[in-house]
Amino acid sequence: MSTSTGVINTEKFDHKYDDEIVKYFLMATIIWAGVALLLGIYAALELANYKFNLGLQWLTFGRIRPLHTNAAIFAFGGNGIFAGIYHSSQRLLKTRLFSDKLSWFHFWGWQLIILAAAITLPLGLTQGKEYHELEWPINIAVAIVWIAFGINLLQTIRRRKEPHIYVALWFYIATFVTIALLYVVNSIEIPVSWFNSYPVYAGVQDALVQWWYGHNAVAFFLTTPFLGLMYYYIPKAVNKPVYSYRLSVVHFWSLVFIYIWAGPHHLLNTALPEWAQTLGVIFSVMLWIPSWGGMINGLMTLRGSWDKVKTDPILKFLATGTIFYGMSTFEGPLLSLKSVNEVAHYSDWIIAHVHGGALGWNGFILFGMVYYLVPRLWKTELYNKSLAETHFWLGTIGIVIYIVSMWTAGIAQSMMLNAVDATGHLVYPDFVQTVVRIVPLYYVRSLGGLMYFVGYLLMVYNVVKTIKGAPVALAASAKREEANPVLKLDTQALVQESISEGPHRVLEGFPMVMTVLAVAAVLVGTMIELIPMITSTNAQSEEFAAFKVKPLTSLQLAGRDIYVREGCYLCHSQMIRTTVGDVLRYGPASETADSMYDHPFQWGSKRTGPDLARVGGKYPDLWHVRHLLNPRDIVPQSIMPTYSWLLEQKLDLGTIERRFSVLKMLGVPYSDEDVKNAAENAKKDSIAIAEDLVKQGGPQGLENKEITALVAYLQSLGKQTEKR
Amino acid sequence: MIKQALQHYLFGSASCIAMFAFLGVFLGTLFWVNRKDAKKYYSYIQNLPLDETQD
């Protein structure tokens, strides 16, 4: 390749950048942003008042919330980074994207995946793991499309006309390889049917793998690509090189190396082994340094140009986005301290934290990029600058309202939940006492979201007007012109020749070397955390030898699958932490053994309702039936949705034998008999529960209805484990 | 054997090993970016986004 010697082969130069694909990804970004934001506001309102789900199962919080997060991360965020990566890479590499076919396959494939998510999630087809809800056929599609993207990116880099690889591209490469690794490892699951599967990991292992994935999806999907965009678009917008390129190199390697370890901070004070928690805390705190190194580098690029920030909406969005990055990455390490985490975890504080990141950092960087790209791609001026200015202020104030309301709600509720009086008793023994206090804040939060959304609508209007206003003739000529940017090749070649040999070129200029080093950096943390966990927490290990754990019966298992389908885990945890507040409220802390057969684990990440790890036996069956039919019949101030359809829908036992045999294969101690009789046993148990309900004065005719399975499952919680 | 080694050795010192690994990466990068011939390279490469032929 000509590039390795630094001599540019002018004949081979392909001048045409593919901006058509960039435009498509950009439009998709804008459209999906609206969907994600609307779903967010809707989910927020559902928490403020359950009636917003209109009594329809497809719209309940447990099914809408995954749709919202997937839309925000993968549809809005995903399309946005693809637009930015494809736009900036071509320019940094001075070549057209490797393959038009791959680009379009990537684009349409990604949109189809989003569509599949939009259909399957409301139907309750989910794996029950956060940000990894999509079922296995869609996982495969994601992997294929992601690899298409990777090939397109790496091949474009390989065929570059610029011998050197700017740091933004390193961030893109790290994004591609690490997400591929995370996604594949967290997707190892055994299909039960076309839209149902069980992960091979169970309990604590599943928890660690899931949060290794979940945390690093934030790192390598919502951080590294955005940092790449930051390192490209801030210098572009301010027309100055990045403050310190050296710092960007240190930033990159430290970030990539450290991030991968921090996953366990999602599992502090839980049954996760202590050593893993400690690793998570240490690395989370260390993460503060490279994160701030990056933020400072971004902001210092603006030194001497702050007057421009005042007048240029693009810079306003990019600079403020970077500041939000700094805020979130300061808050993150703070939240990883065990004592802070005791208060913050499971509470709305975490919701505030992620929205500072998502709305402030990701959203604002992408909006800045939209305002930068649309006029340039359509060769015109932005329709209305002050409208963009208004968008910025609405967005900023919206985020502040959102964050402050959720900080308040989270801290207030946790303080109440943990409050103990002089006699050692809980001050607020009923969970719902703490809920009623924060419901008003749920409305305030919706208002913040609404403001952000209105700002977004102004952007849509502005973009449409800008594109419409682009003179047709000009646009056509622009197209031709754009197709032939004149390159000052000779002068460039001269400069490059002098520096294209040497060690920096070798280590920083070859994509393969970079890729291998980046993979090595993330593998170190991955191996040191995951391998000991998987070897030390299996059925034969000491941890479990002290306990006898009964696996679920077939009816209970069917109920568990309904629990997953309805997204109960999005409001309820099944993990009593080792903290005083938790133990006083819910009973002895959860053991690792409690969830050793749980594929997937259901520890949860947010307690909008109480922990359910030991709810079995706490109430009679009829209580649960009435509660699920309408929680307010029992707890008047409850905000839990109604689940009336569970009393009507017939229990689907079509795949129960297969489910049993898959779990047996994965190590759950079922006998062949158990598998063979799974359906029979479930029916028998269901009838028994239904008869009992009638005896207790409950409704008739519930045999073989879904509710019996769910109640059987709820009654099993905390009852399966016995000390030997 | 390996399992025991993992349990008794690695778990306790995982944080230490990890810290040293990171120090290695960090100091290595720091040394690397401050090498004598780095300046020319970086002053060229940092201007790549600003190349006017790109837009």
PDB file of C-alpha atoms in Angstrom, chain A residues 220-454:
ATOM      1  CA  PHE A 220     -17.775   1.803  24.491  1.00  0.00           C
ATOM      2  CA  PHE A 221     -21.089   2.767  22.928  1.00  0.00           C
ATOM      3  CA  LEU A 222     -21.894   5.997  24.745  1.00  0.00           C
ATOM      4  CA  THR A 223     -18.401   7.196  25.596  1.00  0.00           C
ATOM      5  CA  THR A 224     -15.553   6.184  23.280  1.00  0.00           C
ATOM      6  CA  PRO A 225     -17.349   6.939  19.998  1.00  0.00           C
ATOM      7  CA  PHE A 226     -18.578  10.231  21.431  1.00  0.00           C
ATOM      8  CA  LEU A 227     -15.056  11.121  22.524  1.00  0.00           C
ATOM      9  CA  GLY A 228     -13.942  10.400  18.973  1.00  0.00           C
ATOM     10  CA  LEU A 229     -16.650  12.767  17.749  1.00  0.00           C
ATOM     11  CA  MET A 230     -15.576  15.328  20.331  1.00  0.00           C
ATOM     12  CA  TYR A 231     -11.955  15.127  19.179  1.00  0.00           C
ATOM     13  CA  TYR A 232     -13.075  15.733  15.615  1.00  0.00           C
ATOM     14  CA  TYR A 233     -15.970  18.174  15.781  1.00  0.00           C
ATOM     15  CA  ILE A 234     -14.743  20.523  18.492  1.00  0.00           C
ATOM     16  CA  PRO A 235     -11.504  21.311  16.624  1.00  0.00           C
ATOM     17  CA  LYS A 236     -13.521  21.611  13.422  1.00  0.00           C
ATOM     18  CA  ALA A 237     -16.097  23.916  14.882  1.00  0.00           C
ATOM     19  CA  VAL A 238     -13.565  26.175  16.524  1.00  0.00           C
ATOM     20  CA  ASN A 239     -11.006  25.771  13.744  1.00  0.00           C
ATOM     21  CA  LYS A 240      -8.139  24.978  16.053  1.00  0.00           C
ATOM     22  CA  PRO A 241      -6.296  21.757  16.784  1.00  0.00           C
ATOM     23  CA  VAL A 242      -7.058  19.857  19.939  1.00  0.00           C
ATOM     24  CA  TYR A 243      -5.462  21.393  23.046  1.00  0.00           C
ATOM     25  CA  SER A 244      -2.991  18.576  23.602  1.00  0.00           C
ATOM     26  CA  TYR A 245      -2.611  15.658  21.301  1.00  0.00           C
ATOM     27  CA  ARG A 246      -0.305  13.995  23.813  1.00  0.00           C
ATOM     28  CA  LEU A 247      -3.028  14.164  26.397  1.00  0.00           C
ATOM     29  CA  SER A 248      -5.448  12.569  23.952  1.00  0.00           C
ATOM     30  CA  VAL A 249      -3.113   9.581  23.567  1.00  0.00           C
ATOM     31  CA  VAL A 250      -2.767   9.142  27.320  1.00  0.00           C
ATOM     32  CA  HIS A 251      -6.505   9.676  27.652  1.00  0.00           C
ATOM     33  CA  PHE A 252      -7.255   6.964  25.158  1.00  0.00           C
ATOM     34  CA  TRP A 253      -5.082   4.232  26.623  1.00  0.00           C
ATOM     35  CA  SER A 254      -5.938   4.936  30.235  1.00  0.00           C
ATOM     36  CA  LEU A 255      -9.637   5.060  29.508  1.00  0.00           C
ATOM     37  CA  VAL A 256      -9.717   1.886  27.473  1.00  0.00           C
ATOM     38  CA  PHE A 257      -7.653   0.011  30.011  1.00  0.00           C
ATOM     39  CA  ILE A 258      -9.515   1.157  33.110  1.00  0.00           C
ATOM     40  CA  TYR A 259     -13.120   1.207  31.959  1.00  0.00           C
ATOM     41  CA  ILE A 260     -13.492  -2.500  31.457  1.00  0.00           C
ATOM     42  CA  TRP A 261     -12.906  -3.244  35.157  1.00  0.00           C
ATOM     43  CA  ALA A 262     -15.580  -1.007  36.580  1.00  0.00           C
ATOM     44  CA  GLY A 263     -18.643  -3.216  35.949  1.00  0.00           C
ATOM     45  CA  PRO A 264     -18.922  -4.589  39.515  1.00  0.00           C
ATOM     46  CA  HIS A 265     -19.795  -1.117  40.830  1.00  0.00           C
ATOM     47  CA  HIS A 266     -23.329  -1.981  39.721  1.00  0.00           C
ATOM     48  CA  LEU A 267     -23.324  -4.777  42.282  1.00  0.00           C
ATOM     49  CA  LEU A 268     -21.952  -3.196  45.438  1.00  0.00           C
ATOM     50  CA  ASN A 269     -23.041  -4.504  48.839  1.00  0.00           C
ATOM     51  CA  THR A 270     -24.641  -7.482  47.114  1.00  0.00           C
ATOM     52  CA  ALA A 271     -23.817 -11.174  47.177  1.00  0.00           C
ATOM     53  CA  LEU A 272     -21.064 -10.561  44.620  1.00  0.00           C
ATOM     54  CA  PRO A 273     -17.771 -11.751  46.160  1.00  0.00           C
ATOM     55  CA  GLU A 274     -15.907  -9.036  47.987  1.00  0.00           C
ATOM     56  CA  TRP A 275     -12.766  -9.104  45.848  1.00  0.00           C
ATOM     57  CA  ALA A 276     -14.765  -8.341  42.730  1.00  0.00           C
ATOM     58  CA  GLN A 277     -16.574  -5.468  44.436  1.00  0.00           C
ATOM     59  CA  THR A 278     -13.260  -4.025  45.560  1.00  0.00           C
ATOM     60  CA  LEU A 279     -11.852  -4.174  42.042  1.00  0.00           C
ATOM     61  CA  GLY A 280     -14.950  -2.410  40.764  1.00  0.00           C
ATOM     62  CA  VAL A 281     -14.619   0.383  43.316  1.00  0.00           C
ATOM     63  CA  ILE A 282     -10.901   0.952  42.777  1.00  0.00           C
ATOM     64  CA  PHE A 283     -11.148   1.152  39.031  1.00  0.00           C
ATOM     65  CA  SER A 284     -14.250   3.296  39.104  1.00  0.00           C
ATOM     66  CA  VAL A 285     -12.458   5.846  41.224  1.00  0.00           C
ATOM     67  CA  MET A 286      -9.414   5.720  38.968  1.00  0.00           C
ATOM     68  CA  LEU A 287     -11.657   6.293  35.985  1.00  0.00           C
ATOM     69  CA  TRP A 288     -12.199   9.824  37.145  1.00  0.00           C
ATOM     70  CA  ILE A 289      -8.706  10.832  36.035  1.00  0.00           C
ATOM     71  CA  PRO A 290      -8.705   9.844  32.363  1.00  0.00           C
ATOM     72  CA  SER A 291     -12.300  10.999  32.032  1.00  0.00           C
ATOM     73  CA  TRP A 292     -11.415  14.437  33.250  1.00  0.00           C
ATOM     74  CA  GLY A 293      -8.266  14.400  31.167  1.00  0.00           C
ATOM     75  CA  GLY A 294     -10.524  14.001  28.154  1.00  0.00           C
ATOM     76  CA  MET A 295     -12.980  16.628  29.260  1.00  0.00           C
ATOM     77  CA  ILE A 296     -10.236  19.144  29.953  1.00  0.00           C
ATOM     78  CA  ASN A 297      -8.684  18.411  26.601  1.00  0.00           C
ATOM     79  CA  GLY A 298     -11.996  19.069  24.884  1.00  0.00           C
ATOM     80  CA  LEU A 299     -12.734  22.258  26.777  1.00  0.00           C
ATOM     81  CA  MET A 300      -9.202  23.636  26.567  1.00  0.00           C
ATOM     82  CA  THR A 301      -9.420  23.345  22.810  1.00  0.00           C
ATOM     83  CA  LEU A 302     -11.836  26.244  23.132  1.00  0.00           C
ATOM     84  CA  ARG A 303      -9.282  28.413  24.940  1.00  0.00           C
ATOM     85  CA  GLY A 304      -9.203  31.860  23.455  1.00  0.00           C
ATOM     86  CA  SER A 305     -12.435  31.167  21.597  1.00  0.00           C
ATOM     87  CA  TRP A 306     -14.972  31.435  24.354  1.00  0.00           C
ATOM     88  CA  ASP A 307     -16.432  34.472  22.614  1.00  0.00           C
ATOM     89  CA  LYS A 308     -17.341  32.127  19.765  1.00  0.00           C
ATOM     90  CA  VAL A 309     -19.118  29.828  22.176  1.00  0.00           C
ATOM     91  CA  LYS A 310     -21.343  32.740  23.082  1.00  0.00           C
ATOM     92  CA  THR A 311     -22.564  33.208  19.533  1.00  0.00           C
ATOM     93  CA  ASP A 312     -22.283  29.795  17.928  1.00  0.00           C
ATOM     94  CA  PRO A 313     -24.960  27.232  18.834  1.00  0.00           C
ATOM     95  CA  ILE A 314     -22.806  24.386  17.536  1.00  0.00           C
ATOM     96  CA  LEU A 315     -20.071  25.220  19.986  1.00  0.00           C
ATOM     97  CA  LYS A 316     -22.592  25.780  22.752  1.00  0.00           C
ATOM     98  CA  PHE A 317     -23.888  22.254  22.358  1.00  0.00           C
ATOM     99  CA  LEU A 318     -20.442  20.687  22.009  1.00  0.00           C
ATOM    100  CA  ALA A 319     -18.946  22.572  24.947  1.00  0.00           C
ATOM    101  CA  THR A 320     -21.885  22.018  27.247  1.00  0.00           C
ATOM    102  CA  GLY A 321     -22.034  18.373  26.211  1.00  0.00           C
ATOM    103  CA  THR A 322     -18.406  18.047  27.237  1.00  0.00           C
ATOM    104  CA  ILE A 323     -19.137  19.729  30.556  1.00  0.00           C
ATOM    105  CA  PHE A 324     -21.930  17.239  31.169  1.00  0.00           C
ATOM    106  CA  TYR A 325     -19.435  14.500  30.402  1.00  0.00           C
ATOM    107  CA  GLY A 326     -17.258  15.927  33.130  1.00  0.00           C
ATOM    108  CA  MET A 327     -20.177  16.041  35.534  1.00  0.00           C
ATOM    109  CA  SER A 328     -21.262  12.479  34.873  1.00  0.00           C
ATOM    110  CA  THR A 329     -17.742  11.153  35.133  1.00  0.00           C
ATOM    111  CA  PHE A 330     -17.290  12.939  38.427  1.00  0.00           C
ATOM    112  CA  GLU A 331     -20.567  11.604  39.754  1.00  0.00           C
ATOM    113  CA  GLY A 332     -19.859   8.058  38.562  1.00  0.00           C
ATOM    114  CA  PRO A 333     -16.765   7.446  40.722  1.00  0.00           C
ATOM    115  CA  LEU A 334     -18.565   9.096  43.636  1.00  0.00           C
ATOM    116  CA  LEU A 335     -21.476   6.691  43.236  1.00  0.00           C
ATOM    117  CA  SER A 336     -19.010   3.808  43.240  1.00  0.00           C
ATOM    118  CA  LEU A 337     -17.971   4.439  46.815  1.00  0.00           C
ATOM    119  CA  LYS A 338     -19.712   1.791  48.854  1.00  0.00           C
ATOM    120  CA  SER A 339     -21.192   4.176  51.389  1.00  0.00           C
ATOM    121  CA  VAL A 340     -22.545   6.543  48.743  1.00  0.00           C
ATOM    122  CA  ASN A 341     -23.714   3.585  46.744  1.00  0.00           C
ATOM    123  CA  GLU A 342     -25.692   2.301  49.708  1.00  0.00           C
ATOM    124  CA  VAL A 343     -27.861   5.404  49.390  1.00  0.00           C
ATOM    125  CA  ALA A 344     -27.792   5.866  45.647  1.00  0.00           C
ATOM    126  CA  HIS A 345     -28.135   2.344  44.316  1.00  0.00           C
ATOM    127  CA  TYR A 346     -31.679   1.203  43.464  1.00  0.00           C
ATOM    128  CA  SER A 347     -32.790   4.832  43.768  1.00  0.00           C
ATOM    129  CA  ASP A 348     -33.665   7.664  41.414  1.00  0.00           C
ATOM    130  CA  TRP A 349     -30.238   9.160  41.991  1.00  0.00           C
ATOM    131  CA  ILE A 350     -28.929   6.654  39.453  1.00  0.00           C
ATOM    132  CA  ILE A 351     -31.661   7.727  37.050  1.00  0.00           C
ATOM    133  CA  ALA A 352     -30.445  11.316  37.447  1.00  0.00           C
ATOM    134  CA  HIS A 353     -26.895  10.160  36.798  1.00  0.00           C
ATOM    135  CA  VAL A 354     -27.649   8.342  33.551  1.00  0.00           C
ATOM    136  CA  HIS A 355     -29.750  11.207  32.228  1.00  0.00           C
ATOM    137  CA  GLY A 356     -26.975  13.688  32.865  1.00  0.00           C
ATOM    138  CA  GLY A 357     -24.926  11.445  30.618  1.00  0.00           C
ATOM    139  CA  ALA A 358     -27.565  10.597  28.049  1.00  0.00           C
ATOM    140  CA  LEU A 359     -29.297  13.962  27.659  1.00  0.00           C
ATOM    141  CA  GLY A 360     -26.344  16.180  28.483  1.00  0.00           C
ATOM    142  CA  TRP A 361     -23.360  14.421  27.024  1.00  0.00           C
ATOM    143  CA  ASN A 362     -24.683  12.128  24.284  1.00  0.00           C
ATOM    144  CA  GLY A 363     -27.670  14.234  23.321  1.00  0.00           C
ATOM    145  CA  PHE A 364     -25.843  17.537  23.199  1.00  0.00           C
ATOM    146  CA  ILE A 365     -22.838  16.191  21.289  1.00  0.00           C
ATOM    147  CA  LEU A 366     -25.212  14.737  18.708  1.00  0.00           C
ATOM    148  CA  PHE A 367     -27.295  17.913  18.478  1.00  0.00           C
ATOM    149  CA  GLY A 368     -24.089  19.920  18.029  1.00  0.00           C
ATOM    150  CA  MET A 369     -23.118  17.506  15.302  1.00  0.00           C
ATOM    151  CA  VAL A 370     -26.508  17.846  13.601  1.00  0.00           C
ATOM    152  CA  TYR A 371     -26.229  21.638  13.553  1.00  0.00           C
ATOM    153  CA  TYR A 372     -22.715  21.321  12.209  1.00  0.00           C
ATOM    154  CA  LEU A 373     -23.464  18.737   9.545  1.00  0.00           C
ATOM    155  CA  VAL A 374     -26.829  19.678   8.092  1.00  0.00           C
ATOM    156  CA  PRO A 375     -25.792  23.037   6.623  1.00  0.00           C
ATOM    157  CA  ARG A 376     -22.538  21.549   5.345  1.00  0.00           C
ATOM    158  CA  LEU A 377     -24.005  18.440   3.799  1.00  0.00           C
ATOM    159  CA  TRP A 378     -26.767  20.389   2.103  1.00  0.00           C
ATOM    160  CA  LYS A 379     -24.419  23.254   1.241  1.00  0.00           C
ATOM    161  CA  THR A 380     -26.443  26.007   2.768  1.00  0.00           C
ATOM    162  CA  GLU A 381     -26.772  28.084   5.899  1.00  0.00           C
ATOM    163  CA  LEU A 382     -28.668  27.087   9.008  1.00  0.00           C
ATOM    164  CA  TYR A 383     -32.211  28.401   8.641  1.00  0.00           C
ATOM    165  CA  ASN A 384     -32.390  30.116  11.997  1.00  0.00           C
ATOM    166  CA  LYS A 385     -29.592  30.476  14.492  1.00  0.00           C
ATOM    167  CA  SER A 386     -31.630  31.891  17.336  1.00  0.00           C
ATOM    168  CA  LEU A 387     -33.989  28.956  17.135  1.00  0.00           C
ATOM    169  CA  ALA A 388     -30.989  26.708  17.746  1.00  0.00           C
ATOM    170  CA  GLU A 389     -30.059  28.986  20.616  1.00  0.00           C
ATOM    171  CA  THR A 390     -33.542  28.510  22.102  1.00  0.00           C
ATOM    172  CA  HIS A 391     -33.171  24.759  21.635  1.00  0.00           C
ATOM    173  CA  PHE A 392     -29.954  24.881  23.609  1.00  0.00           C
ATOM    174  CA  TRP A 393     -31.498  26.740  26.545  1.00  0.00           C
ATOM    175  CA  LEU A 394     -34.656  24.649  26.631  1.00  0.00           C
ATOM    176  CA  GLY A 395     -32.505  21.533  26.587  1.00  0.00           C
ATOM    177  CA  THR A 396     -30.164  22.741  29.295  1.00  0.00           C
ATOM    178  CA  ILE A 397     -32.913  23.892  31.621  1.00  0.00           C
ATOM    179  CA  GLY A 398     -34.817  20.676  30.912  1.00  0.00           C
ATOM    180  CA  ILE A 399     -31.810  18.587  31.926  1.00  0.00           C
ATOM    181  CA  VAL A 400     -31.270  20.597  35.092  1.00  0.00           C
ATOM    182  CA  ILE A 401     -34.913  20.158  36.101  1.00  0.00           C
ATOM    183  CA  TYR A 402     -34.679  16.469  35.350  1.00  0.00           C
ATOM    184  CA  ILE A 403     -31.474  15.899  37.275  1.00  0.00           C
ATOM    185  CA  VAL A 404     -32.355  17.977  40.296  1.00  0.00           C
ATOM    186  CA  SER A 405     -35.782  16.383  40.669  1.00  0.00           C
ATOM    187  CA  MET A 406     -34.348  12.875  40.455  1.00  0.00           C
ATOM    188  CA  TRP A 407     -31.475  13.645  42.804  1.00  0.00           C
ATOM    189  CA  THR A 408     -33.984  14.901  45.300  1.00  0.00           C
ATOM    190  CA  ALA A 409     -36.314  11.964  44.815  1.00  0.00           C
ATOM    191  CA  GLY A 410     -33.519   9.410  45.052  1.00  0.00           C
ATOM    192  CA  ILE A 411     -31.811  10.797  48.102  1.00  0.00           C
ATOM    193  CA  ALA A 412     -35.073  11.528  49.900  1.00  0.00           C
ATOM    194  CA  GLN A 413     -36.476   8.070  49.311  1.00  0.00           C
ATOM    195  CA  SER A 414     -33.280   6.286  50.303  1.00  0.00           C
ATOM    196  CA  MET A 415     -32.988   8.336  53.456  1.00  0.00           C
ATOM    197  CA  MET A 416     -36.538   7.407  54.364  1.00  0.00           C
ATOM    198  CA  LEU A 417     -36.032   3.751  53.541  1.00  0.00           C
ATOM    199  CA  ASN A 418     -32.901   3.601  55.693  1.00  0.00           C
ATOM    200  CA  ALA A 419     -34.224   5.713  58.571  1.00  0.00           C
ATOM    201  CA  VAL A 420     -34.089   3.863  61.882  1.00  0.00           C
ATOM    202  CA  ASP A 421     -35.520   5.179  65.157  1.00  0.00           C
ATOM    203  CA  ALA A 422     -33.991   5.015  68.644  1.00  0.00           C
ATOM    204  CA  THR A 423     -35.476   1.574  69.255  1.00  0.00           C
ATOM    205  CA  GLY A 424     -33.826   0.164  66.159  1.00  0.00           C
ATOM    206  CA  HIS A 425     -36.997  -0.007  64.117  1.00  0.00           C
ATOM    207  CA  LEU A 426     -37.645   1.379  60.661  1.00  0.00           C
ATOM    208  CA  VAL A 427     -39.231   4.813  60.748  1.00  0.00           C
ATOM    209  CA  TYR A 428     -41.143   4.118  57.541  1.00  0.00           C
ATOM    210  CA  PRO A 429     -41.919   0.403  57.600  1.00  0.00           C
ATOM    211  CA  ASP A 430     -44.261   0.539  54.612  1.00  0.00           C
ATOM    212  CA  PHE A 431     -42.454   1.008  51.356  1.00  0.00           C
ATOM    213  CA  VAL A 432     -45.321   2.962  49.908  1.00  0.00           C
ATOM    214  CA  GLN A 433     -44.847   5.683  52.547  1.00  0.00           C
ATOM    215  CA  THR A 434     -41.667   6.609  50.756  1.00  0.00           C
ATOM    216  CA  VAL A 435     -43.265   6.375  47.325  1.00  0.00           C
ATOM    217  CA  VAL A 436     -45.994   8.925  47.937  1.00  0.00           C
ATOM    218  CA  ARG A 437     -43.394  11.477  48.934  1.00  0.00           C
ATOM    219  CA  ILE A 438     -41.622  11.371  45.597  1.00  0.00           C
ATOM    220  CA  VAL A 439     -44.520  11.008  43.173  1.00  0.00           C
ATOM    221  CA  PRO A 440     -44.785  14.810  42.754  1.00  0.00           C
ATOM    222  CA  LEU A 441     -41.150  14.779  41.683  1.00  0.00           C
ATOM    223  CA  TYR A 442     -42.024  12.285  38.988  1.00  0.00           C
ATOM    224  CA  TYR A 443     -44.243  14.959  37.470  1.00  0.00           C
ATOM    225  CA  VAL A 444     -41.449  17.525  37.753  1.00  0.00           C
ATOM    226  CA  ARG A 445     -39.117  15.110  36.003  1.00  0.00           C
ATOM    227  CA  SER A 446     -41.639  14.695  33.164  1.00  0.00           C
ATOM    228  CA  LEU A 447     -41.689  18.457  32.800  1.00  0.00           C
ATOM    229  CA  GLY A 448     -37.899  18.498  32.440  1.00  0.00           C
ATOM    230  CA  GLY A 449     -38.146  15.821  29.779  1.00  0.00           C
ATOM    231  CA  LEU A 450     -40.905  17.719  28.016  1.00  0.00           C
ATOM    232  CA  MET A 451     -38.780  20.866  27.825  1.00  0.00           C
ATOM    233  CA  TYR A 452     -35.934  18.896  26.364  1.00  0.00           C
ATOM    234  CA  PHE A 453     -38.369  17.452  23.831  1.00  0.00           C
ATOM    235  CA  VAL A 454     -39.746  20.856  22.832  1.00  0.00           C
TER     236      VAL A 454
END
